[in-house]
Coordinates of C-alpha atoms in Angstrom, one line a residue:
M1 CA -62.5 -11.1 12.5
N2 CA -60.4 -9.8 15.4
C3 CA -62.5 -10.7 18.4
E4 CA -60.3 -9.2 21.1
K5 CA -60.6 -5.6 20.0
S6 CA -63.3 -3.7 18.1
F7 CA -62.5 -2.3 14.7
S8 CA -63.2 1.2 16.0
M9 CA -60.6 0.8 18.7
V10 CA -58.0 -0.5 16.3
F11 CA -58.8 2.1 13.7
F12 CA -58.8 5.2 16.0
K13 CA -55.6 4.2 17.6
I14 CA -53.9 4.1 14.2
Y15 CA -55.8 7.1 13.0
D16 CA -54.8 9.2 16.0
K17 CA -51.1 8.2 15.6
Y18 CA -50.8 9.0 11.9
I19 CA -53.3 11.8 11.3
T20 CA -52.8 13.9 14.4
H21 CA -49.1 13.9 13.7
G22 CA -49.7 15.2 10.2
D23 CA -48.3 12.2 8.4
D24 CA -51.3 12.0 6.2
S25 CA -54.6 13.9 5.9
F26 CA -58.0 12.4 6.3
S27 CA -59.0 13.3 2.7
E28 CA -56.0 11.3 1.4
L29 CA -57.3 8.1 3.0
K30 CA -60.5 8.5 0.9
I31 CA -62.8 7.2 3.6
P32 CA -66.4 7.9 2.7
K33 CA -68.0 10.3 5.1
I34 CA -70.9 7.9 5.8
A35 CA -68.4 5.2 6.7
F36 CA -66.5 7.5 9.0
T37 CA -69.7 8.6 10.6
N38 CA -70.8 5.0 11.1
I39 CA -67.6 4.1 12.9
C40 CA -68.0 7.1 15.2
I41 CA -71.6 6.2 16.2
N42 CA -71.5 2.4 16.0
S43 CA -68.7 0.5 17.8
D44 CA -69.6 -2.7 15.9
Y45 CA -69.2 -1.1 12.5
V46 CA -66.3 -2.3 10.3
F47 CA -65.2 -0.6 7.1
D48 CA -65.5 -2.5 3.8
D49 CA -62.5 -4.5 2.8
D50 CA -61.4 -2.0 0.1
I51 CA -61.3 0.8 2.6
I52 CA -59.3 -1.2 5.1
I53 CA -56.8 -2.2 2.4
R54 CA -56.5 1.4 1.2
I55 CA -55.8 2.6 4.7
C56 CA -53.2 -0.1 5.3
E57 CA -51.5 0.8 2.0
K58 CA -51.7 4.6 2.3
L59 CA -50.3 4.6 5.9
S60 CA -47.8 1.8 5.0
L61 CA -48.8 -0.1 8.1
Q62 CA -46.5 -2.9 9.3
G63 CA -46.3 -5.4 12.1
Q64 CA -49.0 -5.5 14.7
E65 CA -50.9 -2.5 13.2
L66 CA -51.2 -4.2 9.8
E67 CA -52.1 -7.5 11.4
D68 CA -54.8 -5.9 13.6
M69 CA -56.4 -4.1 10.6
M70 CA -56.2 -7.0 8.3
G71 CA -57.8 -9.2 10.9
F72 CA -61.1 -7.4 10.2
L73 CA -61.2 -8.2 6.4
K74 CA -64.5 -9.9 5.6
N75 CA -63.1 -11.5 2.3
D76 CA -66.6 -11.5 0.8

């Protein structure tokens, strides 16, 4: 797990960059509403691995953004 930054900080930085610029829509990321709500109200919440991987693939993350997101995989 990435101990320097919270998942919510990493996610919302990426989310703001891609979604607010119209590159992709929230619905295309297929993030369950409950998961999105949880990240909004709980700074310690981390999406399940499948959601993290889907976001990385859908947004074609590379470099530091990809590394930051993948650092939160639980690999359960």
